[in-house]
Amino acid sequence: MFLCLHTQKKEDPDEILKKFWEMEEAPRKKKKFTPEEMQCENVFRQSYRRLSDGRPQVRLPFKENPSESLGESRNQAVARWLAMERKLNKDENLKKDYMNAIQEHLDLEHMGRVSTSEKEHEIRQADGSVRYSCYYIPHHAVVKEESKTTKTRIVFDASARTSSGKSLNEILMVGATIQESLVIRLMKWRLYRFTLRGDITKMYRQVKVYEEDVDFQRMVFRFKPTDPIEDFGLNTLTFGTASAPYMAMRTLEEIAVDGEKKYPIGSEVVKSDFHVDDLLTGADTVQMVKTIWKEVREMLLAAKFPMRKWSSNSNEVLQQIPVEEREFQTTEITIDDSLKTLGIGWSPVEDHFFFKAPEINKTEVLTKRRFLSQAAKVIRSNGMVRSSCVAAEANVPEAVEDEN
């Protein structure tokens, strides 16, 4: 006779509440680099370079030989594409947006057809097993309705495991956390009398990877179900790979170092006032903000890091910015203008943060557990998904990052 007992422990609301506020605390100590993080930094330093047109290029930071680790991956990528294709065929609008996103990748040369097959990349090991010097990344669509620019984004799943049991992300170094916490960045932004905000267009995709690494960023695709499935290689840092956030942010830092002499003010701003691809900066005078905008814009544009969605709490600053590069396509900001910055609502005119809270049932007893539930809804409704914040802090890609 067998006796099975099942117990479930409910966490104390006091402990949950304590953890909720601890998540919001600013970090007190600077973390030391681990050996792997130092190795990742060395890969960046040794491989970073600027091409003839100014665009940066880096290597993928492998922690082990990919040709000895990765198994067959194309079959899974094909199966997942066919599933995605069936989904697209049921939604004409989604299909149109997805095809346009792929076409944009091709037009901008962020991806291109490859000339070799997976079979040609087979490597037979001494123990008789087969490894491959290439990797196929499955991809799918993520729709972000609140986005004012690109609502449908392509997300790549570099955590998909190959026949060897390992994925691309497992053999890539993630890199250290080199940016300030989201909370610290927002708090510092409040010190400025005149503020300036903007973000880098397609930040990851502005950084090229070395040609020999493109085979480890392959994908399959076709525009029509009647077409043969083709193989493509991604030529830039790819959203969904473990190392992309670190390599992109280090590249941004290095661009600032490159521009120290020509753009001294802009260089210091880029080093200190970015959170991933979002710039939150300002100064105590309008003239200084204008100088910051000019130097940052020119320096990053020279590195093929174009900026967009500029906004400010000063109309005088906005007058200097081309209308097509502004967040609001108007000559002056109004009381009705608002936007999200790092997931929090911001009113440029009143220059304050705000949250949109969900409706609360006033007849319901407000317990600690109920409070936590409502707080979570506020976070979700304002785009501040906890996993997204944690992922950004840890340099891990997350599905809703404004990459396109």
Coordinates of C-alpha atoms in Angstrom, one line a residue:
M1 CA 0.0 0.0 0.0
F2 CA 1.3 3.4 -1.0
L3 CA 0.4 6.7 0.7
C4 CA 0.9 10.0 -1.2
L5 CA 0.6 13.3 0.6
H6 CA 0.5 16.7 -1.2
T7 CA 1.2 20.0 0.5
Q8 CA 1.3 23.5 -0.8
K9 CA 2.9 26.4 1.1
K10 CA 1.4 29.8 0.6
E11 CA 3.9 32.6 0.8
D12 CA 3.3 35.1 3.5
P13 CA 2.0 38.4 2.0
D14 CA 4.3 40.3 4.3
E15 CA 7.3 38.6 2.7
I16 CA 5.9 39.2 -0.8
L17 CA 5.4 42.9 0.0
K18 CA 9.0 43.1 1.3
K19 CA 10.4 41.5 -1.8
F20 CA 8.3 43.9 -4.0
W21 CA 9.9 47.0 -2.5
E22 CA 13.4 45.4 -2.4
M23 CA 13.2 45.0 -6.1
E24 CA 13.0 48.8 -6.5
E25 CA 16.0 49.5 -4.3
A26 CA 19.1 51.0 -6.0
P27 CA 22.2 48.8 -6.0
R28 CA 24.7 49.7 -3.2
K29 CA 27.8 47.9 -4.5
K30 CA 29.4 47.6 -7.8
K31 CA 29.7 44.0 -8.9
K32 CA 33.2 42.7 -9.7
F33 CA 33.7 41.1 -13.1
T34 CA 33.8 37.3 -13.2
P35 CA 36.5 35.5 -15.2
E36 CA 34.0 34.8 -18.0
E37 CA 32.9 38.5 -18.0
M38 CA 36.5 39.6 -18.3
Q39 CA 37.0 37.1 -21.1
C40 CA 34.0 38.5 -22.9
E41 CA 35.4 42.0 -22.5
N42 CA 38.7 40.8 -24.0
V43 CA 36.9 39.4 -27.1
F44 CA 35.2 42.8 -27.5
R45 CA 38.5 44.8 -27.2
Q46 CA 40.4 42.5 -29.6
S47 CA 37.6 42.5 -32.2
Y48 CA 36.0 45.9 -32.1
R49 CA 36.8 48.0 -35.2
R50 CA 35.2 50.7 -37.4
L51 CA 34.6 49.9 -41.0
S52 CA 35.3 52.4 -43.8
D53 CA 31.8 53.9 -43.6
G54 CA 32.2 54.3 -39.8
R55 CA 30.0 51.4 -38.9
P56 CA 31.3 49.3 -35.9
Q57 CA 32.0 45.6 -36.2
V58 CA 32.6 42.9 -33.5
R59 CA 33.0 39.2 -33.1
L60 CA 30.6 36.9 -31.3
P61 CA 32.1 36.0 -27.9
F62 CA 32.1 32.2 -27.8
K63 CA 33.1 30.5 -24.6
E64 CA 33.7 27.2 -26.3
N65 CA 34.4 26.2 -29.9
P66 CA 31.0 26.2 -31.7
S67 CA 32.2 23.7 -34.3
E68 CA 32.7 21.2 -31.5
S69 CA 29.5 22.0 -29.6
L70 CA 26.6 22.6 -32.0
G71 CA 24.6 19.8 -33.6
E72 CA 22.1 19.8 -36.4
S73 CA 19.7 22.8 -36.2
R74 CA 18.1 23.4 -39.5
N75 CA 15.3 20.8 -39.2
Q76 CA 14.0 22.4 -36.1
A77 CA 14.2 25.9 -37.7
V78 CA 12.3 24.7 -40.7
A79 CA 9.6 23.0 -38.6
R80 CA 9.1 26.2 -36.5
W81 CA 9.0 28.4 -39.6
L82 CA 6.3 26.2 -41.2
A83 CA 4.3 26.6 -37.9
M84 CA 4.8 30.4 -38.0
E85 CA 3.9 30.4 -41.7
R86 CA 0.5 28.7 -41.0
K87 CA -0.1 31.4 -38.3
L88 CA 0.7 34.2 -40.7
N89 CA -1.6 32.7 -43.4
K90 CA -4.5 33.1 -40.9
D91 CA -3.8 36.8 -40.3
E92 CA -3.3 38.9 -43.4
N93 CA -2.3 42.0 -41.5
L94 CA 0.3 40.2 -39.4
K95 CA 1.6 38.4 -42.5
K96 CA 2.0 41.7 -44.3
D97 CA 3.9 43.3 -41.4
Y98 CA 6.1 40.3 -41.0
M99 CA 7.0 40.1 -44.7
N100 CA 7.7 43.9 -44.6
A101 CA 10.0 43.4 -41.6
I102 CA 12.0 40.7 -43.4
Q103 CA 12.2 42.8 -46.6
E104 CA 13.6 45.6 -44.5
H105 CA 16.3 43.3 -43.2
L106 CA 17.2 42.5 -46.8
D107 CA 17.0 46.1 -48.1
L108 CA 19.3 47.3 -45.3
E109 CA 21.6 44.3 -45.8
H110 CA 21.1 43.2 -42.2
M111 CA 20.6 39.8 -43.7
G112 CA 21.5 38.0 -46.9
R113 CA 21.3 34.7 -48.7
V114 CA 24.1 32.2 -47.8
S115 CA 25.8 30.1 -50.5
T116 CA 26.5 26.9 -48.5
S117 CA 24.2 24.2 -47.2
E118 CA 24.1 22.9 -43.7
K119 CA 25.5 19.6 -45.0
E120 CA 28.6 21.4 -46.1
H121 CA 29.2 22.4 -42.5
E122 CA 29.3 18.9 -41.1
I123 CA 32.3 18.1 -38.9
R124 CA 32.7 14.5 -37.8
Q125 CA 34.3 14.2 -34.4
A126 CA 36.8 11.6 -33.2
D127 CA 34.1 9.8 -31.2
G128 CA 32.0 9.4 -34.4
S129 CA 29.5 12.2 -33.5
V130 CA 28.7 14.9 -36.0
R131 CA 28.9 18.7 -35.2
Y132 CA 28.2 21.7 -37.4
S133 CA 30.0 24.9 -38.0
C134 CA 26.7 26.7 -38.4
Y135 CA 23.5 27.4 -36.5
Y136 CA 19.9 28.1 -37.6
I137 CA 17.9 30.4 -35.3
P138 CA 14.1 29.9 -35.2
H139 CA 12.1 33.2 -35.4
H140 CA 8.6 34.4 -34.7
A141 CA 6.5 37.6 -34.5
V142 CA 5.8 39.7 -31.4
V143 CA 3.1 42.3 -31.8
K144 CA 3.4 45.5 -29.6
E145 CA 0.2 47.4 -30.3
E146 CA 1.2 50.5 -28.3
S147 CA 4.4 51.1 -30.4
K148 CA 4.2 54.2 -32.5
T149 CA 6.8 52.9 -34.9
T150 CA 7.1 49.2 -35.6
K151 CA 4.2 47.2 -34.1
T152 CA 5.3 43.8 -35.4
R153 CA 8.9 42.7 -34.6
I154 CA 10.9 39.7 -35.4
V155 CA 12.2 37.8 -32.4
F156 CA 14.9 35.2 -32.7
D157 CA 15.2 32.2 -30.4
A158 CA 18.9 31.5 -30.1
S159 CA 18.1 29.3 -27.1
A160 CA 16.7 26.6 -29.3
R161 CA 18.8 23.5 -28.8
T162 CA 20.5 21.5 -31.5
S163 CA 20.8 17.7 -31.9
S164 CA 23.9 17.8 -29.6
G165 CA 21.7 19.3 -26.8
K166 CA 23.4 22.7 -26.9
S167 CA 22.1 26.0 -28.2
L168 CA 23.9 29.1 -29.5
N169 CA 23.0 31.0 -26.4
E170 CA 24.6 28.3 -24.2
I171 CA 28.0 28.7 -25.8
L172 CA 27.9 32.5 -26.0
M173 CA 29.3 34.7 -23.1
V174 CA 26.6 37.0 -21.8
G175 CA 29.0 39.8 -20.6
A176 CA 28.9 41.9 -17.5
T177 CA 26.2 44.4 -16.5
I178 CA 27.8 47.7 -17.5
Q179 CA 24.9 50.1 -17.3
E180 CA 23.3 51.8 -14.3
S181 CA 20.1 50.4 -12.9
L182 CA 16.9 51.7 -14.5
V183 CA 15.9 53.4 -11.2
I184 CA 19.2 55.3 -10.9
R185 CA 19.0 56.4 -14.5
L186 CA 15.5 57.8 -14.0
M187 CA 16.4 59.5 -10.7
K188 CA 19.4 61.2 -12.3
W189 CA 17.2 62.5 -15.1
R190 CA 15.1 64.4 -12.6
L191 CA 18.2 66.6 -11.7
Y192 CA 18.0 68.5 -15.0
R193 CA 16.0 71.6 -15.4
F194 CA 15.8 71.1 -19.2
T195 CA 15.5 67.5 -20.4
L196 CA 16.3 65.7 -23.6
R197 CA 15.2 62.2 -24.6
G198 CA 15.8 60.1 -27.7
D199 CA 16.6 56.5 -28.7
I200 CA 18.8 54.8 -31.2
T201 CA 17.1 53.3 -34.3
K202 CA 17.6 49.5 -34.5
M203 CA 20.6 49.6 -32.1
Y204 CA 21.6 46.0 -32.3
R205 CA 21.3 45.8 -36.0
Q206 CA 23.6 48.8 -36.5
V207 CA 26.6 46.6 -35.3
K208 CA 28.0 44.2 -37.9
V209 CA 29.4 40.9 -36.9
Y210 CA 32.5 39.4 -38.5
E211 CA 31.8 37.5 -41.7
E212 CA 33.0 34.2 -40.2
D213 CA 30.3 34.5 -37.5
V214 CA 27.4 35.0 -39.9
D215 CA 27.0 31.2 -40.3
F216 CA 26.2 30.9 -36.6
Q217 CA 23.3 33.3 -37.2
R218 CA 21.4 31.6 -40.0
M219 CA 17.6 31.5 -40.5
V220 CA 15.2 29.9 -42.9
F221 CA 12.4 31.8 -44.7
R222 CA 10.3 32.1 -47.8
F223 CA 7.9 34.8 -48.9
K224 CA 5.3 32.4 -50.4
P225 CA 4.3 28.9 -49.4
T226 CA 4.8 27.8 -53.0
D227 CA 8.5 29.1 -52.9
P228 CA 11.3 26.8 -51.8
I229 CA 12.6 27.5 -48.3
E230 CA 15.8 29.5 -48.4
D231 CA 18.7 29.9 -46.0
F232 CA 19.8 33.4 -44.9
G233 CA 22.6 34.7 -42.7
L234 CA 22.1 37.6 -40.2
N235 CA 25.0 40.1 -40.7
T236 CA 24.5 42.1 -37.5
L237 CA 24.1 41.6 -33.8
T238 CA 20.8 39.7 -33.4
F239 CA 18.0 40.4 -31.0
G240 CA 17.6 37.1 -29.0
T241 CA 21.2 36.1 -28.8
A242 CA 22.7 36.2 -25.2
S243 CA 25.7 38.3 -26.1
A244 CA 24.0 41.0 -28.2
P245 CA 23.0 43.4 -25.3
Y246 CA 26.5 43.5 -23.9
M247 CA 28.3 43.8 -27.3
A248 CA 25.9 46.6 -28.4
M249 CA 26.3 48.6 -25.2
R250 CA 30.1 48.2 -25.2
T251 CA 30.1 49.3 -28.8
L252 CA 28.2 52.4 -27.8
E253 CA 30.7 53.2 -25.1
E254 CA 33.6 52.7 -27.5
I255 CA 31.9 55.1 -30.1
A256 CA 31.9 57.7 -27.3
V257 CA 35.6 57.1 -26.7
D258 CA 36.3 57.4 -30.4
G259 CA 34.6 60.8 -30.4
E260 CA 36.2 62.3 -27.3
K261 CA 38.2 64.9 -29.2
K262 CA 35.7 66.1 -31.7
Y263 CA 32.6 65.8 -29.5
P264 CA 33.8 66.3 -25.9
I265 CA 30.4 67.1 -24.4
G266 CA 28.5 64.5 -26.5
S267 CA 31.0 61.9 -25.6
E268 CA 30.5 62.3 -21.9
V269 CA 26.8 62.2 -22.3
V270 CA 26.8 59.0 -24.3
K271 CA 29.1 57.4 -21.7
S272 CA 26.8 58.2 -18.8
D273 CA 23.2 58.9 -19.9
F274 CA 22.1 55.9 -21.9
H275 CA 20.1 53.0 -20.7
V276 CA 20.4 50.4 -23.5
D277 CA 19.2 52.4 -26.5
D278 CA 17.4 55.1 -24.6
L279 CA 19.1 58.5 -24.0
L280 CA 17.8 60.4 -20.9
T281 CA 19.9 63.5 -20.5
G282 CA 19.6 67.3 -20.0
A283 CA 21.2 70.4 -18.5
D284 CA 20.4 73.6 -16.5
T285 CA 20.4 75.8 -19.6
V286 CA 18.7 75.5 -23.0
Q287 CA 21.9 76.3 -24.8
M288 CA 23.7 73.4 -23.2
V289 CA 20.9 71.0 -24.1
K290 CA 21.1 72.2 -27.7
T291 CA 24.9 71.5 -27.7
I292 CA 24.3 68.0 -26.2
W293 CA 21.7 67.2 -28.9
K294 CA 24.0 68.4 -31.7
E295 CA 27.1 66.6 -30.6
V296 CA 25.4 63.3 -29.6
R297 CA 23.4 63.2 -32.9
E298 CA 26.4 63.9 -35.1
M299 CA 28.8 61.5 -33.3
L300 CA 26.3 58.6 -33.4
L301 CA 25.3 59.3 -36.9
A302 CA 28.9 59.0 -38.0
A303 CA 28.9 55.5 -36.5
K304 CA 25.7 54.6 -38.3
F305 CA 23.7 54.9 -35.0
P306 CA 20.9 57.2 -36.1
M307 CA 18.7 58.6 -33.4
R308 CA 15.0 59.2 -33.5
K309 CA 11.9 60.1 -31.3
W310 CA 13.6 63.1 -29.7
S311 CA 11.5 64.9 -27.1
S312 CA 12.2 67.6 -24.5
N313 CA 10.3 69.7 -21.9
S314 CA 11.6 72.8 -23.8
N315 CA 10.0 74.0 -27.0
E316 CA 13.1 76.1 -27.7
V317 CA 15.2 72.8 -27.8
L318 CA 12.6 71.2 -30.0
Q319 CA 12.8 74.0 -32.6
Q320 CA 16.4 72.9 -33.3
I321 CA 15.4 69.3 -34.0
P322 CA 14.1 68.3 -37.5
V323 CA 10.3 67.5 -37.3
E324 CA 10.7 64.0 -38.7
E325 CA 13.1 63.1 -35.9
R326 CA 10.9 64.2 -33.1
E327 CA 8.6 62.1 -30.9
F328 CA 5.7 64.4 -31.7
Q329 CA 5.4 65.7 -35.2
T330 CA 4.5 69.2 -34.1
T331 CA 6.1 72.6 -33.6
E332 CA 5.2 72.8 -30.0
I333 CA 4.5 70.3 -27.2
T334 CA 1.1 70.5 -25.6
I335 CA -0.5 69.4 -22.4
D336 CA -2.0 66.4 -24.1
D337 CA 1.4 65.1 -25.3
S338 CA 2.7 62.2 -23.3
L339 CA 5.0 59.2 -23.9
K340 CA 6.7 56.3 -22.2
T341 CA 10.3 56.4 -21.2
L342 CA 11.9 53.2 -19.9
G343 CA 8.3 51.9 -19.4
I344 CA 7.0 54.9 -17.3
G345 CA 4.6 57.5 -18.6
W346 CA 6.2 61.0 -18.9
S347 CA 4.5 64.3 -19.6
P348 CA 6.9 66.8 -21.3
V349 CA 4.9 69.9 -20.6
E350 CA 4.3 69.2 -16.9
D351 CA 7.6 67.3 -16.7
H352 CA 6.5 64.6 -14.4
F353 CA 6.1 60.8 -14.5
F354 CA 2.8 59.1 -14.2
F355 CA 1.1 55.7 -14.1
K356 CA -2.2 54.6 -15.6
A357 CA -3.9 52.6 -12.8
P358 CA -6.6 50.1 -13.5
E359 CA -10.1 50.5 -12.0
I360 CA -10.4 49.3 -8.4
N361 CA -13.5 47.8 -7.0
K362 CA -14.3 50.1 -4.1
T363 CA -16.5 47.6 -2.4
E364 CA -13.7 45.0 -2.2
V365 CA -11.7 44.8 1.0
L366 CA -8.1 46.1 0.3
T367 CA -5.8 43.4 1.7
K368 CA -2.1 43.1 1.3
R369 CA -2.5 40.4 -1.3
R370 CA -5.1 42.5 -3.1
F371 CA -2.6 45.5 -3.0
L372 CA 0.1 43.3 -4.6
S373 CA -2.3 42.2 -7.3
Q374 CA -3.2 45.8 -8.2
A375 CA 0.4 46.9 -8.1
A376 CA 1.3 44.1 -10.6
K377 CA -1.5 45.3 -12.9
V378 CA -0.1 48.9 -12.8
I379 CA 3.3 47.5 -13.8
R380 CA 1.8 45.5 -16.6
S381 CA -0.5 48.2 -17.9
N382 CA 2.4 50.7 -18.1
G383 CA 4.7 48.3 -20.0
M384 CA 7.0 47.8 -16.9
V385 CA 7.0 44.1 -17.0
R386 CA 9.2 42.9 -14.2
S387 CA 10.9 40.3 -16.3
S388 CA 11.8 43.0 -18.8
C389 CA 13.4 45.2 -16.2
V390 CA 15.4 42.3 -14.8
A391 CA 16.4 41.2 -18.2
A392 CA 17.7 44.6 -19.1
E393 CA 19.6 44.9 -15.9
A394 CA 21.2 41.5 -16.6
N395 CA 21.9 42.1 -20.3
V396 CA 19.5 39.4 -21.3
P397 CA 17.3 40.0 -24.4
E398 CA 13.6 40.2 -23.8
A399 CA 10.8 40.0 -26.2
V400 CA 9.4 43.5 -26.0
E401 CA 12.6 45.5 -26.3
D402 CA 12.2 48.4 -28.8
E403 CA 14.7 47.0 -31.2
N404 CA 13.1 47.8 -34.5

